Coordinates of C-alpha atoms in Angstrom, one line a residue:
X1 CA 0.0 0.0 0.0
X2 CA 1.5 3.2 -1.1
X3 CA 0.9 6.4 0.8
X4 CA 0.1 9.4 -1.2
X5 CA 1.1 12.9 0.2
X6 CA -0.6 16.0 -1.0
X7 CA 1.6 18.9 -1.9
X8 CA 0.8 21.9 0.1
X9 CA -0.4 24.9 -1.9
X10 CA 2.1 27.7 -1.4
X11 CA -0.5 30.4 -2.2
X12 CA -2.9 29.2 0.4
X13 CA -0.3 29.5 3.1
X14 CA 0.6 33.1 2.2
X15 CA -3.0 34.2 2.1
X16 CA -3.6 33.1 5.8
X17 CA -0.7 35.5 6.9
X18 CA -2.1 38.8 5.8
X19 CA 0.3 41.8 6.1
X20 CA -0.9 44.6 8.3
X21 CA -2.3 47.4 6.2
X22 CA -0.5 50.8 5.9
X23 CA -3.4 52.5 7.5
X24 CA -3.3 50.3 10.6
X25 CA 0.4 50.8 10.9
X26 CA 0.0 54.6 10.7
X27 CA -2.8 54.6 13.3
X28 CA -0.6 52.5 15.7
X29 CA 2.3 55.0 15.3
X30 CA 0.0 57.9 15.9
X31 CA -1.5 56.3 19.0
X32 CA 2.0 55.6 20.4
X33 CA 3.2 59.1 19.5
X34 CA 0.0 60.8 21.2
X35 CA 0.4 58.6 24.3
X36 CA 3.9 59.6 24.7
X37 CA 3.0 63.3 24.2
X38 CA 0.4 62.9 26.9
X39 CA 2.6 61.2 29.3
X40 CA 5.4 63.7 28.6
X41 CA 3.0 66.7 29.1
X42 CA 1.6 65.4 32.4
X43 CA 5.1 64.6 33.6
X44 CA 6.3 68.1 32.6
X45 CA 3.3 69.7 34.3
X46 CA 3.9 67.7 37.5
X47 CA 7.6 68.7 37.5
X48 CA 6.8 72.5 36.9
X49 CA 4.2 72.3 39.7
X50 CA 6.6 70.8 42.2
X51 CA 9.4 73.4 41.3
X52 CA 6.9 76.3 41.7
X53 CA 5.6 74.9 44.9
X54 CA 9.0 75.0 46.6
X55 CA 10.0 78.3 45.1
X56 CA 10.1 81.6 46.9
X57 CA 7.5 83.2 44.6
X58 CA 5.7 85.6 46.9
X59 CA 4.9 89.1 45.6
X60 CA 7.3 91.6 44.1
X61 CA 8.0 93.3 47.3
X62 CA 10.9 90.9 48.1
X63 CA 12.6 91.8 44.9
X64 CA 14.4 95.0 46.2
X65 CA 18.1 94.3 46.4
X66 CA 19.9 95.1 49.6
X67 CA 23.2 94.1 48.2
X68 CA 25.9 96.6 47.4
X69 CA 27.1 97.4 43.9
X70 CA 30.9 96.8 43.8
X71 CA 32.9 98.3 41.0
X72 CA 36.1 96.6 40.0
X73 CA 39.1 97.7 37.9
X74 CA 40.4 95.6 35.0
X75 CA 42.8 93.7 37.5
X76 CA 39.9 92.7 39.7
X77 CA 40.6 95.2 42.5
X78 CA 37.7 96.9 44.1
X79 CA 37.5 100.6 43.2
X80 CA 34.5 101.4 45.3
X81 CA 31.3 100.1 46.8
X82 CA 27.9 101.7 46.4
X83 CA 25.4 100.7 49.1
X84 CA 22.1 101.7 50.7
X85 CA 23.8 102.1 54.0
X86 CA 26.4 104.6 53.0
X87 CA 23.9 107.0 51.4
X88 CA 25.5 106.7 48.0
X89 CA 22.9 104.3 46.6
X90 CA 19.4 105.5 46.4
X91 CA 16.3 103.8 45.0
X92 CA 14.2 106.0 42.7
X93 CA 10.9 105.8 40.9
X94 CA 10.6 104.9 37.2
X95 CA 9.4 108.4 36.4
X96 CA 12.8 109.9 37.7
X97 CA 14.8 108.0 35.1
X98 CA 15.6 110.0 32.0
X99 CA 14.1 108.4 28.7
X100 CA 17.4 108.3 27.0
X101 CA 18.8 106.2 29.8
X102 CA 15.8 103.8 29.5
X103 CA 16.1 103.6 25.8
X104 CA 19.9 102.9 26.0
X105 CA 19.4 100.2 28.7
X106 CA 16.6 98.5 26.7
X107 CA 18.6 98.5 23.5
X108 CA 21.4 96.7 25.2
X109 CA 19.6 94.4 27.5
X110 CA 16.2 93.6 26.3
X111 CA 15.2 95.2 22.9
X112 CA 11.8 93.4 22.8
X113 CA 10.8 94.5 26.4
X114 CA 7.5 96.0 25.4
X115 CA 6.7 93.0 23.2
X116 CA 6.7 90.2 25.6
X117 CA 5.0 89.2 28.9
X118 CA 8.2 88.7 31.0
X119 CA 9.4 85.7 29.0
X120 CA 10.6 86.1 25.5
X121 CA 10.2 82.7 24.0
X122 CA 11.9 83.2 20.6
X123 CA 14.9 84.8 22.5
X124 CA 15.0 81.9 24.9
X125 CA 15.0 79.3 22.0
X126 CA 17.6 81.2 20.1
X127 CA 19.9 81.4 23.2
X128 CA 19.4 77.6 23.8
X129 CA 20.4 77.0 20.1
X130 CA 23.4 79.2 20.4
X131 CA 24.5 77.5 23.7
X132 CA 24.2 74.0 22.2
X133 CA 26.0 75.0 19.1
X134 CA 28.8 76.7 21.3
X135 CA 28.8 73.8 23.7
X136 CA 28.5 76.1 26.7
X137 CA 26.9 79.2 28.0
X138 CA 27.6 81.7 25.2
X139 CA 24.4 83.6 25.2
X140 CA 21.7 84.5 27.8
X141 CA 18.0 84.2 27.2
X142 CA 16.8 86.1 30.2
X143 CA 14.6 89.2 29.9
X144 CA 15.2 92.3 32.1
X145 CA 12.2 91.0 34.3
X146 CA 13.9 87.6 34.6
X147 CA 17.1 89.2 35.6
X148 CA 15.3 91.2 38.3
X149 CA 13.8 88.0 39.6
X150 CA 17.2 86.3 39.6
X151 CA 18.8 89.0 41.6
X152 CA 15.8 89.3 44.0
X153 CA 15.4 85.6 44.7
X154 CA 18.9 84.2 44.9
X155 CA 22.2 85.5 46.3
X156 CA 25.4 85.0 44.3
X157 CA 26.6 82.7 47.0
X158 CA 23.5 80.5 46.8
X159 CA 23.7 80.3 43.0
X160 CA 27.3 79.3 43.2
X161 CA 26.3 76.1 45.0
X162 CA 23.6 75.1 42.5
X163 CA 24.0 72.0 40.5
X164 CA 22.2 71.5 37.1
X165 CA 19.0 70.4 38.6
X166 CA 18.8 73.5 40.9
X167 CA 19.8 75.8 37.9
X168 CA 16.9 74.3 35.8
X169 CA 14.5 74.8 38.8
X170 CA 15.8 78.3 39.2
X171 CA 15.1 79.2 35.5
X172 CA 11.6 77.7 35.7
X173 CA 10.9 79.9 38.8
X174 CA 12.4 83.0 37.1
X175 CA 10.1 82.4 34.0
X176 CA 7.0 82.1 36.0
X177 CA 7.7 84.9 38.4
X178 CA 8.5 87.2 35.5
X179 CA 5.3 86.5 33.8
X180 CA 3.4 87.1 37.0
X181 CA 5.1 90.4 37.5
X182 CA 4.3 91.6 34.0
X183 CA 0.6 90.7 34.0

């Protein structure tokens, strides 16, 4: 008795293993991308909330600087110190500053001062790009208001002890406080 074997049809096997359609693949990629964006956004929100919660972000009253201004010569030697206690330094109102001084200061420090809300996002992105390209801090992205917050919230001694995590937290606090001040 001879056994007869049937040859399997190759086309029948291929039809059982259907390829996933392009539409299904694109949908899957979109779902994964959107899920990652959602998780990333929620995580970023939680991080920003925790940073702001532990920051010293009370009103603008605490932003007056008590520190002395020290003027150095090119060799690093102190020429003079201007301070509140000596009577040399005096806080004045905005209206007492000559317009030419305001214009010169804004041209140098923050030319888009009247066009942003305390945080200049395009300038910040450009400075990040320049810093990455230069592989170090080659350009600052802080607005005048952010510089005011920086000086008012942190002493130079305190900032000198900051690691990368604290510097990022400081920058986040500066951004939000600056936007709060200008609104």
